[in-house]
């Protein structure tokens, strides 16, 4: 009883009157216990703080935005290219390299039922699932370097079981099962514009995935970061699940990062034009950052250098490399949360299920790239868009299966010649 009263007191403190009314008037003892149990693991103070800040967009001081240095792969002198590559190859051959695929997203824009990695596309090389494409790319590297690269997959509460089931059913597409590990990302409650936390059909708080920035803490909490360390892994490539030209094993990227004495690096591609709606690399307050197109002042978006290239033209393609020390450091940092305004069906105070047609609730997400700002510098390697970037985001139009398959097929054709 005391526990129940404490929960109500806590809910009162954060003005969660809807939940209080529901619990006291409409819930059975069993339902109360379940919700109480869930609430014990939710940091209400943090959620309310996020809600209060939901509409505040942190102002960026334009005077603190600077260009970031990058290396263009195509203009690397041959000697240097070879040197970087050899350094990277040594890392891979010595079993110090691992890959993480971030597959915890909801893939709402694509609208595929099930985890995005289970989406199938038809290419000139036959039909392939997105997870299968990743396996093929790992296997190719394994053959080349005589290793079996450990593969870690970040899932979410919503898609973890389905992801594992899918890979089991497909026998991991021939990958050594013991080398594939899963970890779940975190979640944060959604909250309605009126400040009440969203209660789902199951009479529990609706918690949504907390963004791909969850990777740092979740990897540590799962125990896998420690495991990587004890296995001698030093460099970890992190990428998304939906770029079908993503180069997940690249000795050159590894070599350049080591040579430049950085703990993190990213690939970039050139922004198509000043208006392209993408995030680009820059420095803000002297440290690396990915700045969203919405945040970059127009005058800077069009600014060019002496070669006529955009000053802020290095597009983030979610192709990152981390030293294990960087992941260890980031696991203990608080990343900022970004707010998205979403549609969320909910139970009202009378426990009626309300289906909404307009956005009504806030969802909070942290982004992996916000981790970069905890370091003074990072290496950026500019690569050719047509070689490494074919994202599947939307069901049709730009960045859709159709556009990605075309890029994939063209790549295959170019490289088979
Ligand atoms: P996106 O931001 O493109 O999200 O993710 P999404 O879930 O694929 O698609 P939408 O926005 O709902 O349509 C980029 C990468 O980050 C992963 C995704 O799985 C994808 O590989 N991601 C995203 C996570 O792992 N967790 C998240 O919470 C969000």
Coordinates of C-alpha atoms and ligand atoms in Angstrom, one line a residue:
X1 CA 0.0 0.0 0.0
X2 CA 2.8 2.4 1.0
X3 CA 4.4 1.8 -2.4
X4 CA 1.2 2.7 -4.2
X5 CA 0.9 5.9 -2.2
X6 CA 4.4 6.8 -3.0
X7 CA 3.8 6.4 -6.7
X8 CA 0.7 8.6 -6.5
X9 CA 2.8 11.3 -4.6
X10 CA 5.4 11.1 -7.3
X11 CA 2.9 11.4 -10.1
X12 CA 1.3 14.4 -8.3
X13 CA 4.7 16.1 -8.1
X14 CA 5.0 15.9 -11.9
X15 CA 1.3 16.8 -12.4
X16 CA 0.4 13.5 -14.0
X17 CA -3.3 13.8 -13.1
X18 CA -4.5 11.7 -16.0
X19 CA -2.6 8.7 -14.8
X20 CA -3.6 9.3 -11.2
X21 CA -7.3 9.4 -12.2
X22 CA -7.0 6.3 -14.4
X23 CA -5.2 4.3 -11.7
X24 CA -7.6 5.3 -8.9
X25 CA -10.8 5.0 -10.9
X26 CA -10.3 2.6 -13.7
X27 CA -7.5 0.1 -13.0
X28 CA -7.7 -3.3 -11.4
X29 CA -5.2 -4.2 -8.7
X30 CA -3.2 -6.1 -11.2
X31 CA -3.1 -3.3 -13.7
X32 CA -2.1 -0.9 -11.0
X33 CA 0.8 -3.1 -9.9
X34 CA 2.0 -3.4 -13.5
X35 CA 2.0 0.3 -14.1
X36 CA 3.6 1.0 -10.8
X37 CA 6.3 -1.4 -11.6
X38 CA 7.0 0.3 -14.9
X39 CA 6.9 3.7 -13.3
X40 CA 9.7 2.7 -10.9
X41 CA 12.0 2.4 -13.9
X42 CA 11.1 5.7 -15.5
X43 CA 12.9 8.8 -14.7
X44 CA 9.9 11.2 -14.5
X45 CA 12.0 14.2 -13.6
X46 CA 14.0 13.8 -16.8
X47 CA 10.8 13.3 -18.9
X48 CA 9.2 16.4 -17.5
X49 CA 12.3 18.4 -18.0
X50 CA 12.4 17.2 -21.6
X51 CA 8.8 18.2 -22.0
X52 CA 9.4 21.7 -20.6
X53 CA 12.2 22.2 -23.1
X54 CA 10.4 20.5 -26.0
X55 CA 9.6 23.8 -27.7
X56 CA 12.9 25.5 -27.0
X57 CA 15.2 25.0 -29.9
X58 CA 18.7 25.7 -28.7
X59 CA 20.1 28.8 -30.4
X60 CA 23.3 28.3 -32.3
X61 CA 25.7 31.2 -32.2
X62 CA 26.5 31.7 -35.9
X63 CA 29.9 33.3 -35.1
X64 CA 31.0 30.0 -33.6
X65 CA 30.4 27.9 -36.7
X66 CA 33.5 27.1 -38.6
X67 CA 34.5 25.0 -41.6
X68 CA 35.9 21.5 -40.7
X69 CA 39.0 20.1 -42.3
X70 CA 38.5 17.0 -44.5
X71 CA 40.5 14.7 -46.7
X72 CA 39.3 14.0 -50.2
X73 CA 39.8 10.3 -51.0
X74 CA 40.1 11.0 -54.7
X75 CA 43.0 13.4 -54.3
X76 CA 45.0 11.4 -51.8
X77 CA 48.5 10.9 -53.2
X78 CA 49.1 7.2 -54.0
X79 CA 51.8 6.8 -51.4
X80 CA 49.7 8.2 -48.6
X81 CA 46.7 6.1 -49.7
X82 CA 48.8 3.0 -49.6
X83 CA 50.2 3.9 -46.2
X84 CA 46.7 4.5 -44.7
X85 CA 45.4 1.3 -46.2
X86 CA 48.2 -0.8 -44.8
X87 CA 47.7 0.6 -41.3
X88 CA 44.0 -0.3 -41.6
X89 CA 44.7 -3.7 -43.0
X90 CA 46.9 -4.5 -40.0
X91 CA 44.1 -3.5 -37.6
X92 CA 41.7 -5.8 -39.4
X93 CA 44.0 -8.7 -39.8
X94 CA 44.9 -8.5 -36.1
X95 CA 41.3 -9.0 -35.1
X96 CA 41.0 -5.5 -33.7
X97 CA 38.1 -4.4 -35.9
X98 CA 34.4 -4.8 -35.3
X99 CA 31.2 -3.5 -36.9
X100 CA 28.0 -2.2 -35.3
X101 CA 24.8 -1.9 -37.3
X102 CA 22.3 0.5 -35.9
X103 CA 18.9 -1.2 -36.5
X104 CA 16.8 0.1 -33.7
X105 CA 14.9 2.6 -35.8
X106 CA 11.2 2.4 -36.6
X107 CA 11.5 3.1 -40.3
X108 CA 8.3 5.0 -40.3
X109 CA 8.9 6.7 -43.6
X110 CA 9.5 3.5 -45.5
X111 CA 6.4 1.9 -43.9
X112 CA 7.7 -1.7 -44.1
X113 CA 6.1 -4.0 -41.6
X114 CA 8.9 -5.4 -39.5
X115 CA 12.5 -4.3 -38.8
X116 CA 14.1 -2.3 -41.7
X117 CA 16.8 -4.9 -42.1
X118 CA 14.2 -7.4 -43.1
X119 CA 13.2 -5.3 -46.1
X120 CA 13.8 -7.1 -49.4
X121 CA 15.0 -5.4 -52.6
X122 CA 15.5 -6.8 -56.1
X123 CA 18.9 -6.0 -57.6
X124 CA 20.9 -7.2 -60.6
X125 CA 22.6 -9.5 -58.2
X126 CA 19.3 -11.0 -57.2
X127 CA 16.8 -10.4 -54.4
X128 CA 18.4 -9.4 -51.1
X129 CA 17.4 -8.4 -47.6
X130 CA 19.1 -5.3 -46.2
X131 CA 20.7 -7.4 -43.4
X132 CA 21.9 -9.8 -46.1
X133 CA 23.7 -7.0 -48.0
X134 CA 25.5 -6.2 -44.7
X135 CA 26.5 -9.9 -44.2
X136 CA 27.8 -10.1 -47.8
X137 CA 30.0 -7.1 -47.3
X138 CA 31.3 -8.5 -44.0
X139 CA 32.0 -11.9 -45.7
X140 CA 33.9 -10.3 -48.5
X141 CA 36.1 -8.5 -46.1
X142 CA 36.6 -11.7 -44.0
X143 CA 37.7 -13.6 -47.1
X144 CA 40.1 -10.8 -48.1
X145 CA 41.7 -10.4 -44.7
X146 CA 41.4 -14.0 -43.3
X147 CA 39.4 -13.0 -40.2
X148 CA 35.8 -13.2 -39.0
X149 CA 34.8 -9.7 -38.0
X150 CA 32.5 -9.5 -35.0
X151 CA 29.1 -8.0 -35.9
X152 CA 27.0 -6.2 -33.3
X153 CA 23.4 -5.2 -34.0
X154 CA 21.6 -2.5 -32.1
X155 CA 17.9 -3.3 -31.9
X156 CA 15.0 -1.7 -29.9
X157 CA 12.5 -3.1 -27.6
X158 CA 10.0 -3.0 -30.5
X159 CA 12.0 -4.9 -33.0
X160 CA 14.6 -7.0 -31.1
X161 CA 12.7 -10.3 -31.1
X162 CA 11.7 -10.0 -34.7
X163 CA 15.2 -9.2 -35.7
X164 CA 16.7 -12.2 -34.0
X165 CA 14.0 -14.5 -35.3
X166 CA 14.6 -13.3 -38.8
X167 CA 18.3 -13.8 -38.7
X168 CA 17.9 -17.2 -37.0
X169 CA 15.4 -18.3 -39.7
X170 CA 17.8 -17.2 -42.4
X171 CA 20.7 -18.9 -40.7
X172 CA 22.4 -15.5 -40.4
X173 CA 22.9 -15.6 -44.2
X174 CA 25.8 -17.9 -43.6
X175 CA 27.6 -15.7 -41.0
X176 CA 29.1 -17.4 -38.0
X177 CA 26.4 -17.1 -35.4
X178 CA 28.7 -16.8 -32.5
X179 CA 30.1 -13.7 -34.1
X180 CA 26.8 -11.9 -34.1
X181 CA 25.6 -10.2 -30.9
X182 CA 22.5 -8.1 -30.2
X183 CA 21.9 -5.2 -27.8
X184 CA 18.8 -3.2 -27.2
X185 CA 18.8 0.6 -27.3
X186 CA 17.0 2.6 -24.6
X187 CA 13.6 4.2 -24.6
X188 CA 11.9 7.3 -23.3
X189 CA 8.2 7.9 -22.6
X190 CA 6.2 10.0 -25.0
X191 CA 4.4 12.9 -23.6
X192 CA 1.3 14.8 -24.9
X193 CA 1.3 18.5 -25.5
X194 CA -0.8 18.9 -22.4
X195 CA 2.0 17.5 -20.3
X196 CA 0.4 14.1 -19.6
X197 CA 2.5 11.0 -20.4
X198 CA 1.0 8.9 -23.1
X199 CA -0.7 5.7 -21.8
X200 CA -0.9 2.9 -24.4
X201 CA -3.7 0.4 -25.1
X202 CA -2.1 -2.0 -22.7
X203 CA -2.6 0.5 -19.9
X204 CA 1.1 1.1 -19.5
X205 CA 3.3 4.1 -20.3
X206 CA 4.1 4.3 -24.0
X207 CA 7.9 4.4 -24.3
X208 CA 9.5 5.0 -27.6
X209 CA 13.1 4.4 -28.8
X210 CA 15.3 7.1 -27.7
X211 CA 17.3 7.7 -31.0
X212 CA 20.5 6.2 -32.3
X213 CA 22.5 8.3 -29.8
X214 CA 21.4 5.6 -27.4
X215 CA 24.2 3.4 -28.8
X216 CA 26.9 4.6 -26.4
X217 CA 25.1 3.9 -23.1
X218 CA 23.2 0.9 -24.4
X219 CA 26.4 -0.8 -25.6
X220 CA 28.0 -0.3 -22.2
X221 CA 24.9 -1.4 -20.3
X222 CA 24.6 -4.5 -22.3
X223 CA 28.1 -5.6 -21.2
X224 CA 29.2 -5.8 -24.9
X225 CA 31.6 -2.9 -24.7
X226 CA 33.5 -4.6 -21.9
X227 CA 33.4 -7.8 -24.0
X228 CA 34.8 -6.0 -27.0
X229 CA 37.6 -4.6 -24.9
X230 CA 38.5 -8.0 -23.4
X231 CA 38.6 -9.5 -26.9
X232 CA 41.1 -6.8 -28.0
X233 CA 38.8 -4.9 -30.3
X234 CA 40.2 -1.4 -30.8
X235 CA 38.3 0.1 -33.7
X236 CA 34.5 -0.1 -34.2
X237 CA 32.8 0.9 -37.4
X238 CA 29.2 2.1 -36.8
X239 CA 26.7 2.5 -39.6
X240 CA 23.0 2.5 -40.3
X241 CA 21.0 -0.5 -41.7
X242 CA 19.6 1.3 -44.7
X243 CA 22.4 2.5 -46.9
X244 CA 22.9 -0.4 -49.4
X245 CA 26.3 0.9 -50.6
X246 CA 27.7 1.4 -47.1
X247 CA 31.3 0.4 -46.9
X248 CA 31.5 -1.1 -43.5
X249 CA 35.1 -2.5 -43.6
X250 CA 37.4 0.2 -44.9
X251 CA 41.1 0.1 -44.0
X252 CA 41.7 3.5 -45.5
X253 CA 39.3 5.2 -43.1
X254 CA 40.9 3.3 -40.2
X255 CA 44.4 4.2 -41.3
X256 CA 43.7 7.9 -41.7
X257 CA 42.1 8.1 -38.3
X258 CA 45.1 6.5 -36.7
X259 CA 47.6 8.5 -38.6
X260 CA 45.8 11.8 -37.7
X261 CA 45.8 10.6 -34.1
X262 CA 42.0 10.9 -33.7
X263 CA 39.6 8.6 -31.8
X264 CA 36.7 9.1 -34.2
X265 CA 36.1 9.6 -37.9
X266 CA 33.4 9.8 -40.5
X267 CA 32.9 9.6 -44.2
X268 CA 31.3 12.4 -46.0
X269 CA 29.9 13.0 -49.5
X270 CA 29.7 16.4 -51.3
X271 CA 26.4 18.2 -50.8
X272 CA 24.5 18.3 -54.1
X273 CA 23.7 21.9 -53.8
X274 CA 23.3 24.6 -51.1
X275 CA 19.6 23.6 -50.7
X276 CA 20.0 19.9 -50.2
X277 CA 18.2 19.0 -46.9
X278 CA 21.0 17.2 -45.2
X279 CA 23.2 17.5 -42.1
X280 CA 26.8 18.6 -42.8
X281 CA 30.0 18.5 -40.8
X282 CA 31.4 21.7 -39.2
X283 CA 33.0 22.9 -36.1
X284 CA 30.9 24.6 -33.5
X285 CA 32.6 26.2 -30.5
X286 CA 35.8 24.7 -31.7
X287 CA 34.6 21.0 -31.7
X288 CA 33.2 18.8 -34.4
X289 CA 29.5 18.8 -35.0
X290 CA 26.9 17.8 -37.6
X291 CA 24.7 20.8 -38.3
X292 CA 21.2 20.2 -39.6
X293 CA 20.1 22.1 -42.7
X294 CA 17.5 23.8 -40.6
X295 CA 20.3 25.1 -38.3
X296 CA 22.7 26.3 -40.9
X297 CA 22.2 30.0 -41.6
X298 CA 21.4 30.6 -45.3
X299 CA 24.4 32.9 -45.8
X300 CA 26.6 30.0 -44.7
X301 CA 24.8 27.4 -46.6
X302 CA 25.7 29.1 -49.9
X303 CA 29.2 30.2 -48.8
X304 CA 32.0 28.9 -51.0
X305 CA 35.8 28.5 -50.7
X306 CA 38.5 29.6 -53.1
X307 CA 37.8 26.5 -55.2
X308 CA 34.2 27.3 -55.6
X309 CA 33.1 24.5 -53.3
X310 CA 30.6 24.9 -50.5
X311 CA 32.3 25.7 -47.2
X312 CA 29.8 23.5 -45.4
X313 CA 29.4 20.8 -48.0
X314 CA 30.5 17.6 -46.3
X315 CA 27.3 15.6 -45.8
X316 CA 27.0 13.1 -43.0
X317 CA 26.1 9.7 -44.4
X318 CA 26.1 7.8 -41.0
X319 CA 29.4 6.0 -41.7
X320 CA 31.5 6.4 -38.6
X321 CA 34.5 4.9 -36.9
X322 CA 35.3 4.9 -33.2
X323 CA 38.2 3.9 -31.2
X324 CA 37.0 1.9 -28.2
X325 CA 38.3 4.6 -25.9
X326 CA 35.9 7.0 -27.5
X327 CA 33.0 4.7 -27.0
X328 CA 34.0 4.2 -23.4
X329 CA 34.1 8.0 -22.9
X330 CA 30.8 8.6 -24.6
X331 CA 29.0 5.9 -22.6
X332 CA 29.2 8.1 -19.6
X333 CA 28.2 11.4 -21.3
X334 CA 24.7 13.0 -21.4
X335 CA 23.8 13.6 -25.0
X336 CA 21.3 16.3 -25.8
X337 CA 17.8 15.2 -26.7
X338 CA 16.0 16.4 -29.9
X339 CA 12.3 16.7 -29.9
X340 CA 10.0 15.3 -32.6
X341 CA 6.3 16.0 -32.8
X342 CA 4.4 12.8 -33.6
X343 CA 1.0 11.2 -33.8
X344 CA 0.4 8.9 -30.9
X345 CA -2.8 7.0 -30.1
X346 CA -3.5 6.9 -26.4
X347 CA -5.9 5.9 -23.6
X348 CA -7.8 8.9 -22.2
X349 CA -8.8 9.3 -18.5
X350 CA -11.8 7.1 -19.0
X351 CA -9.5 4.5 -20.5
X352 CA -11.0 4.9 -24.0
X353 CA -8.6 4.4 -26.8
X354 CA -8.2 7.5 -28.8
X355 CA -6.9 7.3 -32.3
X356 CA -5.4 10.6 -33.6
X357 CA -5.0 11.9 -37.1
X358 CA -2.7 14.8 -36.2
X359 CA 0.5 15.0 -34.2
X360 CA -0.3 15.3 -30.5
X361 CA 2.8 14.1 -28.6
X362 CA 6.5 14.6 -28.2
X363 CA 9.1 11.9 -28.8
X364 CA 12.6 12.5 -27.6
X365 CA 15.7 11.2 -29.4
X366 CA 19.4 11.6 -29.1
X367 CA 21.7 11.4 -32.1
X368 CA 24.9 9.5 -32.5
X369 CA 26.6 12.4 -34.1
X370 CA 26.2 14.6 -31.0
X371 CA 28.9 12.4 -29.5
X372 CA 31.4 14.0 -31.8
X373 CA 31.3 17.3 -29.9
X374 CA 32.9 15.6 -26.9
X375 CA 36.2 15.5 -28.8
X376 CA 38.5 18.3 -30.0
X377 CA 38.8 16.8 -33.4
X378 CA 37.8 14.0 -35.8
X379 CA 39.0 12.8 -39.2
X380 CA 36.6 13.3 -42.1
X381 CA 37.1 11.3 -45.3
X382 CA 35.2 12.6 -48.3
X383 CA 34.2 9.7 -50.6
X384 CA 32.3 9.5 -53.9
X385 CA 28.5 9.6 -53.3
X386 CA 27.8 7.1 -56.1
X387 CA 30.2 4.6 -54.5
X388 CA 29.0 4.7 -50.9
X389 CA 25.6 6.3 -50.5
X390 CA 22.4 4.7 -51.5
X391 CA 20.0 5.2 -48.6
X392 CA 16.5 3.7 -48.3
X393 CA 14.4 6.1 -46.3
X394 CA 11.1 6.8 -48.1
X395 CA 8.6 4.5 -49.7
X396 CA 8.8 6.4 -53.0
X397 CA 10.5 9.4 -54.5
X398 CA 13.9 10.5 -53.3
X399 CA 16.0 8.1 -51.1
X400 CA 13.5 5.3 -51.8
X401 CA 14.1 1.6 -52.8
X402 CA 13.8 2.6 -56.4
X403 CA 16.6 5.2 -56.3
X404 CA 18.8 3.1 -54.0
X405 CA 18.5 0.0 -56.2
X406 CA 19.4 2.1 -59.3
X407 CA 22.6 3.3 -57.5
X408 CA 23.4 -0.2 -56.3
X409 CA 23.0 -1.7 -59.8
X410 CA 25.1 1.0 -61.3
X411 CA 27.8 0.4 -58.8
X412 CA 27.8 -3.3 -59.5
X413 CA 28.0 -2.7 -63.2
X414 CA 30.9 -0.2 -62.8
X415 CA 32.9 -2.6 -60.6
X416 CA 32.3 -5.7 -62.7
X417 CA 33.8 -4.1 -65.8
Ligands
LIG1 P1 16.7 7.2 -39.3 O1 16.9 8.4 -38.6 O2 16.7 7.3 -40.8 O3 15.4 6.5 -38.8 O4 17.8 6.2 -38.8 P2 14.6 5.2 -39.3 O5 14.0 4.6 -38.2 O6 15.4 4.3 -40.2 O7 13.4 5.8 -40.2 P3 12.2 6.9 -39.9 O8 12.9 8.2 -39.6 O9 11.4 6.3 -38.8 O10 11.5 6.9 -41.2 C1 19.1 6.1 -39.3 C2 19.7 4.8 -38.7 O11 19.7 4.9 -37.3 C3 19.0 3.8 -36.8 C4 18.1 3.3 -37.9 O12 17.7 1.9 -37.7 C5 18.9 3.6 -39.1 O13 19.9 2.5 -39.3 N1 18.2 4.2 -35.6 C6 17.4 5.3 -35.6 C7 18.3 3.4 -34.4 O14 19.1 2.4 -34.4 N2 17.6 3.8 -33.4 C8 16.8 4.9 -33.4 O15 16.1 5.2 -32.3 C9 16.6 5.6 -34.5

